[in-house]
PDB file of C-alpha atoms in Angstrom:
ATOM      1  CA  UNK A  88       0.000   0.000   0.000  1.00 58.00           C
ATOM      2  CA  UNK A  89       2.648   2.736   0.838  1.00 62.00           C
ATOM      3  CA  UNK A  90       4.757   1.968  -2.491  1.00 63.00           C
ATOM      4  CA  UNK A  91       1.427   3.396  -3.673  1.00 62.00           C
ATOM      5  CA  UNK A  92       1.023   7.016  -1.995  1.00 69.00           C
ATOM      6  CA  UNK A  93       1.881  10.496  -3.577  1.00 70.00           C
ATOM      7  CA  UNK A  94       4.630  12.628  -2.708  1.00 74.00           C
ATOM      8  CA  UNK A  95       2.414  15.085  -0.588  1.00 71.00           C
ATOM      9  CA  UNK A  96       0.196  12.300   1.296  1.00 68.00           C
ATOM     10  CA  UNK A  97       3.989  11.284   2.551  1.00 72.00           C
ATOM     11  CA  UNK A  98       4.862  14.115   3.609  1.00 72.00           C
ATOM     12  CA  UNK A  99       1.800  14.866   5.411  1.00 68.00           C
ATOM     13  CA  UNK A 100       2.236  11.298   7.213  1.00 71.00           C
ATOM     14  CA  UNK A 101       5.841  12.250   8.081  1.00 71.00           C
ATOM     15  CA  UNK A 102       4.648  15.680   9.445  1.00 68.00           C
ATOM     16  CA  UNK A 103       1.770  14.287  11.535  1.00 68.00           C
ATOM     17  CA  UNK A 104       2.390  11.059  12.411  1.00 67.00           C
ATOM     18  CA  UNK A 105       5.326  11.288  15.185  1.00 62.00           C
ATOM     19  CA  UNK A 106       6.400   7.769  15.262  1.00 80.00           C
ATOM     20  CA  UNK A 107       5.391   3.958  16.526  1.00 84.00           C
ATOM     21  CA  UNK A 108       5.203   3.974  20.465  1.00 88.00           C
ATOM     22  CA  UNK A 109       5.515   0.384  21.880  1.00 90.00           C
ATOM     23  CA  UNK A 110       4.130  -0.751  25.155  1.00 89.00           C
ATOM     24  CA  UNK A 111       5.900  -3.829  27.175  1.00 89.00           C
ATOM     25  CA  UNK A 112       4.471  -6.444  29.855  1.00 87.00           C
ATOM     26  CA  UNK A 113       6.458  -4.888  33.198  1.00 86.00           C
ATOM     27  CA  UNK A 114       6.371  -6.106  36.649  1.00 84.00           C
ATOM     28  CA  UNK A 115       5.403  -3.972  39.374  1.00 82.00           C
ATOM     29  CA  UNK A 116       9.073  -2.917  40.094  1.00 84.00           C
ATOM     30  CA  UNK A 117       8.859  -1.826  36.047  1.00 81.00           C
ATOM     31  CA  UNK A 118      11.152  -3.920  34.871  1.00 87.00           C
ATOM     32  CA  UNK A 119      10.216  -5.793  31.269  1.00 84.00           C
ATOM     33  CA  UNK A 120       8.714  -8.856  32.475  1.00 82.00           C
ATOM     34  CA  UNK A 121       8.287 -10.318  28.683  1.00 85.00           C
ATOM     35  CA  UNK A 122       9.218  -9.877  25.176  1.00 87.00           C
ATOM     36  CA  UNK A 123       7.419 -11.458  22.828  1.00 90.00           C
ATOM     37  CA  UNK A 124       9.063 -13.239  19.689  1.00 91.00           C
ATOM     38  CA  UNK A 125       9.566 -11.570  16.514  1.00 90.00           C
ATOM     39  CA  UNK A 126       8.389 -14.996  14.705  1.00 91.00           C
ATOM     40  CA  UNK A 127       5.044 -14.878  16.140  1.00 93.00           C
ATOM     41  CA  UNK A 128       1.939 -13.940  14.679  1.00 94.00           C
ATOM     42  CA  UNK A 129       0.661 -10.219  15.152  1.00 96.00           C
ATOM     43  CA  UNK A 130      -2.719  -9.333  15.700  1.00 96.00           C
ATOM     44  CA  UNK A 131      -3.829  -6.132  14.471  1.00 96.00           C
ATOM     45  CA  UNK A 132      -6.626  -4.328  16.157  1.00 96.00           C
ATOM     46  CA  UNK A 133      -9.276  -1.678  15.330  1.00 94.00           C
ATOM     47  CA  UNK A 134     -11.044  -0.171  18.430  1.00 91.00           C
ATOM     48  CA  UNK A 135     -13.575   3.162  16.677  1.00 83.00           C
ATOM     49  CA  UNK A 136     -14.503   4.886  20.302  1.00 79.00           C
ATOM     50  CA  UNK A 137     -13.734   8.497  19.819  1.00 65.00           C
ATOM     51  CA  UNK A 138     -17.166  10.294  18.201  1.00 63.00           C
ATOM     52  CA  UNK A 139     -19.004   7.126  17.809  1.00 67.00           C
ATOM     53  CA  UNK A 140     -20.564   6.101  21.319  1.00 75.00           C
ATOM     54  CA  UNK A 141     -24.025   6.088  20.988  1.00 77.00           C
ATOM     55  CA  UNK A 142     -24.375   3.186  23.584  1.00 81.00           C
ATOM     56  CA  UNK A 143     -22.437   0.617  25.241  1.00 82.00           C
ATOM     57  CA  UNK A 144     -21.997  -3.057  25.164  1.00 81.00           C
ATOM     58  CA  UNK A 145     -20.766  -5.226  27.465  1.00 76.00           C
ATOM     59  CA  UNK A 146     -21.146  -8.564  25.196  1.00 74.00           C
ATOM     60  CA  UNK A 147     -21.566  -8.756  21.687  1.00 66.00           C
ATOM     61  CA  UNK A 148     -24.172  -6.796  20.327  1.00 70.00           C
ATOM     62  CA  UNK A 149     -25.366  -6.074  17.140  1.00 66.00           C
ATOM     63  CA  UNK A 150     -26.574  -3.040  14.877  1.00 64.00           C
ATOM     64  CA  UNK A 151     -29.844  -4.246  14.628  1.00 65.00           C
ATOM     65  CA  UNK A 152     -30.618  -4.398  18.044  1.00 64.00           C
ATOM     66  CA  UNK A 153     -30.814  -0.693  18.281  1.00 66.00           C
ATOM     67  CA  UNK A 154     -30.375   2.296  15.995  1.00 69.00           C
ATOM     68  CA  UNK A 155     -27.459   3.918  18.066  1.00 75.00           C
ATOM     69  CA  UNK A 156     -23.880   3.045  17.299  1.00 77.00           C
ATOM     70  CA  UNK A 157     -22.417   0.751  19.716  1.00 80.00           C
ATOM     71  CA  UNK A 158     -18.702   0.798  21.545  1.00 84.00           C
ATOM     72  CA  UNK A 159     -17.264  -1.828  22.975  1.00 89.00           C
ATOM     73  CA  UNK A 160     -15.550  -2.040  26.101  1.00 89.00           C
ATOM     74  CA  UNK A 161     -11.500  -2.723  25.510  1.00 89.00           C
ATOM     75  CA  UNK A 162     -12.038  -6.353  27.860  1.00 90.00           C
ATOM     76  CA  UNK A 163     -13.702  -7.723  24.946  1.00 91.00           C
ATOM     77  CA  UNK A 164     -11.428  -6.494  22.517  1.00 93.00           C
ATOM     78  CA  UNK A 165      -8.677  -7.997  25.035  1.00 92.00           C
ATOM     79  CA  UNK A 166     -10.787 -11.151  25.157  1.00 93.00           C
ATOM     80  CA  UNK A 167     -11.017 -11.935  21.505  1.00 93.00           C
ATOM     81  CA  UNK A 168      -7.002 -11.470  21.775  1.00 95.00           C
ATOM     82  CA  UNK A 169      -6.433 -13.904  24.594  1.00 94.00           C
ATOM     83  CA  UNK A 170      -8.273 -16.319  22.588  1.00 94.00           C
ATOM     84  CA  UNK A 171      -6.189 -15.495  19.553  1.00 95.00           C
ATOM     85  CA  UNK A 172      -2.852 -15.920  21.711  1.00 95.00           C
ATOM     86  CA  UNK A 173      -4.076 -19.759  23.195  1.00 95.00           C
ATOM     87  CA  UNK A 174      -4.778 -20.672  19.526  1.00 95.00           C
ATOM     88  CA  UNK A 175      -1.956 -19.237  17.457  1.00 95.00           C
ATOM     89  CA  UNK A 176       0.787 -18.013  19.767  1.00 95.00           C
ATOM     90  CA  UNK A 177      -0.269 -14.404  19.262  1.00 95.00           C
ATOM     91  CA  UNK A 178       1.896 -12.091  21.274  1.00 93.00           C
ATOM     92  CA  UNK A 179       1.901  -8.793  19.831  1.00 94.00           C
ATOM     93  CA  UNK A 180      -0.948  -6.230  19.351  1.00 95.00           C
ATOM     94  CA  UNK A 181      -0.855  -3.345  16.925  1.00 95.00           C
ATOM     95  CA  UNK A 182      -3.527  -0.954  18.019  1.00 94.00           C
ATOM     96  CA  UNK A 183      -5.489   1.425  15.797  1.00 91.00           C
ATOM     97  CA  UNK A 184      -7.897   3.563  17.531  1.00 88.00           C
ATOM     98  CA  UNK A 185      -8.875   6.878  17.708  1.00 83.00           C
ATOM     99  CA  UNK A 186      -9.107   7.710  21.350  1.00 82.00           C
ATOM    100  CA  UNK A 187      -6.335   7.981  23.655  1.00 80.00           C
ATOM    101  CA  UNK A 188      -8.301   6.690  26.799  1.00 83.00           C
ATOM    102  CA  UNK A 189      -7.851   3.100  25.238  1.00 86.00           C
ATOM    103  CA  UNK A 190      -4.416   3.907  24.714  1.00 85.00           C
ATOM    104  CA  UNK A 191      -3.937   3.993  28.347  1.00 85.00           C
ATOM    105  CA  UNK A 192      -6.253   1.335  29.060  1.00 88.00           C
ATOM    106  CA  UNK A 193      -3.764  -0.947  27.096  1.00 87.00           C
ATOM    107  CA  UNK A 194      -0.671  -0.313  29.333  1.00 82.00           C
ATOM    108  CA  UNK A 195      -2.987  -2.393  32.078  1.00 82.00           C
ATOM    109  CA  UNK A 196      -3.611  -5.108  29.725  1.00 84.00           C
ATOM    110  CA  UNK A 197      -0.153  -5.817  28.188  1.00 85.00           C
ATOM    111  CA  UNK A 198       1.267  -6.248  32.006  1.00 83.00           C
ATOM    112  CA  UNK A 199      -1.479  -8.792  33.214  1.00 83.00           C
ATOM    113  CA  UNK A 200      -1.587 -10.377  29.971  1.00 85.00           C
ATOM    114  CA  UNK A 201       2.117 -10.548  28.785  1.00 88.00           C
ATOM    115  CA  UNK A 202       0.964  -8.733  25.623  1.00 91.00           C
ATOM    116  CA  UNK A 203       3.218  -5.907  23.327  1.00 92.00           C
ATOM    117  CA  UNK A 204       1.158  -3.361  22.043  1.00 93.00           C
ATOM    118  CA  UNK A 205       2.366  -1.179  19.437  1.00 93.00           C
ATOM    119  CA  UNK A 206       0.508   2.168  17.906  1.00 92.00           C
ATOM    120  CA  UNK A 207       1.429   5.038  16.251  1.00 88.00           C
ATOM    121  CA  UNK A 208       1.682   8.295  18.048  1.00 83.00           C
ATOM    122  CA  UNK A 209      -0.753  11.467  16.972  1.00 77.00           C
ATOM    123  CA  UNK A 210      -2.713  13.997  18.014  1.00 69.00           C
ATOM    124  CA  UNK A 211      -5.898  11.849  18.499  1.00 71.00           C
ATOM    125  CA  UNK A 212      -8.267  14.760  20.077  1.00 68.00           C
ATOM    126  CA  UNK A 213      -9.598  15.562  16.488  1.00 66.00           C
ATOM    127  CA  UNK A 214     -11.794  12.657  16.933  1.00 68.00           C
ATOM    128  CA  UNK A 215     -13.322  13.564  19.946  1.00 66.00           C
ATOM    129  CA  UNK A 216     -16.631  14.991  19.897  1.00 60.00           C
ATOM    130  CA  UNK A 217     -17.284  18.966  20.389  1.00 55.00           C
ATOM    131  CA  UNK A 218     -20.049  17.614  22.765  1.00 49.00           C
ATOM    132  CA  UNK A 219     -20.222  15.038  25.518  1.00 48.00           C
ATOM    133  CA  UNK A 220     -20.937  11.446  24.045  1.00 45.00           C
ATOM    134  CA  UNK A 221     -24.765  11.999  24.477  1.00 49.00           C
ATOM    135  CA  UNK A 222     -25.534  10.512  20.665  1.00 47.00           C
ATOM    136  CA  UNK A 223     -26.145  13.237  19.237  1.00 51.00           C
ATOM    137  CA  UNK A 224     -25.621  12.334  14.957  1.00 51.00           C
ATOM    138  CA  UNK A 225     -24.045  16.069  14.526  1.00 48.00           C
ATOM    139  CA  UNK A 226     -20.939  15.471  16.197  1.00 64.00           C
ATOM    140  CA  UNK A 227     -20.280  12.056  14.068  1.00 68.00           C
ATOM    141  CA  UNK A 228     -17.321  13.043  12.492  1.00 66.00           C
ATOM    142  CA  UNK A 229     -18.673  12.686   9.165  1.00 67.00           C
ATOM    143  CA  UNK A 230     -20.887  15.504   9.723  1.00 67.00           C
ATOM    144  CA  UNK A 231     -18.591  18.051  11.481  1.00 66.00           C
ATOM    145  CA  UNK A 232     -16.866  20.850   9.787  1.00 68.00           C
ATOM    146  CA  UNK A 233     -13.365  20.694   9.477  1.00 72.00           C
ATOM    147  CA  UNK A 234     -10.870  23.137   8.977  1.00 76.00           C
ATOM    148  CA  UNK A 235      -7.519  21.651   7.184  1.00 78.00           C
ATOM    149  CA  UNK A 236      -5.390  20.877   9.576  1.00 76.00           C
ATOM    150  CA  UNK A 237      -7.903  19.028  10.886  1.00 75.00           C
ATOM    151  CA  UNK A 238      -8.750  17.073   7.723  1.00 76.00           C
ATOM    152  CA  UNK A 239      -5.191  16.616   6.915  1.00 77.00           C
ATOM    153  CA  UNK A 240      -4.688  14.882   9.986  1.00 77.00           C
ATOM    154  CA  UNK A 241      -7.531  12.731   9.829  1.00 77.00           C
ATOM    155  CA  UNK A 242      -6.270  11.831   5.982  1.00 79.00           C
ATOM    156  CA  UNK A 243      -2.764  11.327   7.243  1.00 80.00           C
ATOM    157  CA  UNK A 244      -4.111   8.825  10.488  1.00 82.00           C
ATOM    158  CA  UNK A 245      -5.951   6.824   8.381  1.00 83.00           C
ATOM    159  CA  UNK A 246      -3.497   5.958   5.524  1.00 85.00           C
ATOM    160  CA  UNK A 247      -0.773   5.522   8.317  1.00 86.00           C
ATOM    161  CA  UNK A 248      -2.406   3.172  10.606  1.00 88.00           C
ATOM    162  CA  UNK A 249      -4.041   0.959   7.566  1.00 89.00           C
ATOM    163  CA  UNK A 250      -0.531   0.548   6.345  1.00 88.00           C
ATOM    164  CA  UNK A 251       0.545  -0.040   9.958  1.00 90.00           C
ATOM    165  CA  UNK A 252      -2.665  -2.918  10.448  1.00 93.00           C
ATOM    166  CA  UNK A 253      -2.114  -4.356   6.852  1.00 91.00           C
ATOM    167  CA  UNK A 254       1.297  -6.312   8.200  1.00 90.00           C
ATOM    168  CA  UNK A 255      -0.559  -8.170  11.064  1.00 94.00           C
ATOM    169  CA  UNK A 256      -1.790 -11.968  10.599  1.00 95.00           C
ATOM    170  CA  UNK A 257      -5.055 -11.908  12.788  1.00 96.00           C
ATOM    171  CA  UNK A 258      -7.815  -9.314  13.113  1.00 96.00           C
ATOM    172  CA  UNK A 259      -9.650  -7.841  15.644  1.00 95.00           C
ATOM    173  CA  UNK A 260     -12.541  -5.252  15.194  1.00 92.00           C
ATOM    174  CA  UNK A 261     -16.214  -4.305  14.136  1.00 88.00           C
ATOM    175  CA  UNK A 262     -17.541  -5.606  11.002  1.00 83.00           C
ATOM    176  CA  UNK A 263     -19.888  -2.254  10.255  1.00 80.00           C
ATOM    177  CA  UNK A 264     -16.481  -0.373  10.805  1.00 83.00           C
ATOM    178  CA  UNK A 265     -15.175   0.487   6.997  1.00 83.00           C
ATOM    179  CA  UNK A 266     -11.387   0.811   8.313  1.00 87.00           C
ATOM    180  CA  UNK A 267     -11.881  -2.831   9.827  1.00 90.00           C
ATOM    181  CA  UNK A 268     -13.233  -4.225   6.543  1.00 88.00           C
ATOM    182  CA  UNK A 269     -10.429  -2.524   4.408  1.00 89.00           C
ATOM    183  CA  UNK A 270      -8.191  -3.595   6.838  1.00 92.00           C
ATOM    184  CA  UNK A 271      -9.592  -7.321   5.938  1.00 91.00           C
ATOM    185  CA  UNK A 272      -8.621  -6.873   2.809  1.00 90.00           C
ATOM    186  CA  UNK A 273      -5.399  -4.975   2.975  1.00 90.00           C
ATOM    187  CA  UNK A 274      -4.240  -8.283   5.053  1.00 92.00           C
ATOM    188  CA  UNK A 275      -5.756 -10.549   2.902  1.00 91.00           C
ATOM    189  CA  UNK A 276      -4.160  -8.570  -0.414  1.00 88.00           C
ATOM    190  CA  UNK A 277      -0.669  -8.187   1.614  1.00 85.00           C
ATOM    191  CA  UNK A 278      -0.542 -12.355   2.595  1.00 87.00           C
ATOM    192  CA  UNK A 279      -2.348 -13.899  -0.037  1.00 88.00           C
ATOM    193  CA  UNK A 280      -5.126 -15.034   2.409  1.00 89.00           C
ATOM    194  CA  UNK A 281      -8.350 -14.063   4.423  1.00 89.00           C
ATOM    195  CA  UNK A 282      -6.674 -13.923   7.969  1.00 92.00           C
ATOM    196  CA  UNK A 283      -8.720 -15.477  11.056  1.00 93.00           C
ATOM    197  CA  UNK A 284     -10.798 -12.283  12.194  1.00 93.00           C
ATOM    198  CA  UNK A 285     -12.776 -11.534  14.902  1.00 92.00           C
ATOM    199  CA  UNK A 286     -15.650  -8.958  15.087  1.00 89.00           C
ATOM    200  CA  UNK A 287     -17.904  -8.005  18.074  1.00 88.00           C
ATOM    201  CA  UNK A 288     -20.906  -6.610  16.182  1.00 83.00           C
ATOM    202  CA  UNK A 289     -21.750  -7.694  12.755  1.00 74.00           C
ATOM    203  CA  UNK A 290     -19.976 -10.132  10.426  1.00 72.00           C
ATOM    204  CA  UNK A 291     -18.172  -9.177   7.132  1.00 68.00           C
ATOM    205  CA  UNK A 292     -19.824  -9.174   3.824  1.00 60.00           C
ATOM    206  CA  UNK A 293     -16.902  -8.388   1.694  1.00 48.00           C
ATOM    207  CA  UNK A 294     -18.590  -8.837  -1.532  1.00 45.00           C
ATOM    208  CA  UNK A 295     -22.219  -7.985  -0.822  1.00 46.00           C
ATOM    209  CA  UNK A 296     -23.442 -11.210  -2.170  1.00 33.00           C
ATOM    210  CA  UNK A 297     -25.349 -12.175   0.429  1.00 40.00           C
ATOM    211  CA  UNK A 298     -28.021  -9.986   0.072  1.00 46.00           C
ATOM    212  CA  UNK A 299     -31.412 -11.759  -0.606  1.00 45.00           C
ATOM    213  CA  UNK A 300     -30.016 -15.433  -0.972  1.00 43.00           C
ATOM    214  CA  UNK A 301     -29.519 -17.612   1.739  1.00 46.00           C
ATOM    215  CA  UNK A 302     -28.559 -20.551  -0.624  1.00 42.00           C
ATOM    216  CA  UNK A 303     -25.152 -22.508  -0.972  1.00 41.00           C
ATOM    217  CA  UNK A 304     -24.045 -19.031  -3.964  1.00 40.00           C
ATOM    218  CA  UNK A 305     -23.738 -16.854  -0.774  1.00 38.00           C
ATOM    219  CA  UNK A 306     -19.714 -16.137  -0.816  1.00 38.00           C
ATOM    220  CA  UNK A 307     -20.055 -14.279   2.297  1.00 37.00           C
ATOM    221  CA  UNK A 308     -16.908 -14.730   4.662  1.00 37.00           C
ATOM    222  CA  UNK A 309     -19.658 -16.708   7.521  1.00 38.00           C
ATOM    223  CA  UNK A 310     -19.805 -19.416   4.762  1.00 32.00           C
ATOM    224  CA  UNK A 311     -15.785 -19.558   4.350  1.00 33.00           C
TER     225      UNK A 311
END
């Protein structure tokens, strides 16, 4: 993907996007308490919190049950990783999101659960809502009014961390999220197959050919 990118989408990236911050297991005297292996498999991980709380789920819920956007808590995100880690060895997270908050929440979970985490480092406050996270649709970032710093950041974020997800093996995230699903298929275009995937609200559809047929032609990723 980034052999792809123009001379002044690079530069942008370069300008806003600092550099990949790494978080290590430590014990409580602070000391590394694991490193994970290079050779194992990386899981990469979209978490969409920052303008998009509507309401909150505590299990797996999904779009239809409600007409609010749902966020997840970061346990089941965690979760869905721990079961990645017992069944391929999965050691090493690297963390999209665009709030902060689960930033920190992270440094908790990578010393109780001997995880790495790895994300790039930006100004993530763009994505935070003008308003408190009452659901109101006008502070959805899609409908907010940016000026062009702001929009070049948000540009620069989003090429940057699907390059950054595209190298993992495994995937966590939401299925009605669009930079989990092209994050699907950045992995899938980037190792030649449809990684195992997890998502906590709806499943994929990659090539809408589900709609109206229920038969044994349905080539959506729950029949693969």
């Amino acid at each position: 993907l980034s052999r792809h990118l123009g001379i002044c989408l690079k530069r942008l990236m370069n300008k806003t996007i600092i550099q990949m911050e790494e978080i290590l297991p430590r014990s409580r005297d602070g000391k590394v308490s694991y490193l994970c292996p290079e050779t194992r498999p990386v899981i990469s991980m979209h978490i969409r919190r920052g303008d998009s709380c509507e309401r909150w789920c505590t299990s797996k819920c999904r779009l239809k049950d409600s007409s609010k956007r749902p966020c997840f808590k970061t346990k089941l995100y965690m979760d869905a990783a721990i079961a990645m880690k017992k069944i391929y060895g999965a050691c090493r997270v690297r963390l999209s999101t665009d709030d902060d908050d689960v930033v920190s929440e992270f440094q908790q979970f990578a010393n109780h659960y001997n995880f790495t985490i790895q994300y790039l480092s930006f100004n993530r406050s763009v994505f935070t809502p003008p308003l408190s996270h009452g659901g109101s649709k006008a502070v959805f970032i899609e409908n907010r009014v940016m000026n062009q710093r702001q929009r070049n950041l948000i540009t620069a974020s989003i090429v940057a961390d699907l390059i950054f997800l595209s190298e993992g093996d495994l995937l966590i995230g939401t299925g009605s999220a669009s930079i989990t699903r092209l994050v699907l298929l950045s992995i899938a275009a980037h190792t030649g197959r449809v990684p195992p995937f997890v998502t906590l609200d709806e499943p994929f559809h990659i090539f809408e050919l589900t709609q109206g047929s229920s038969g044994p032609s349905s080539c959506g990723t729950k029949s693969w």
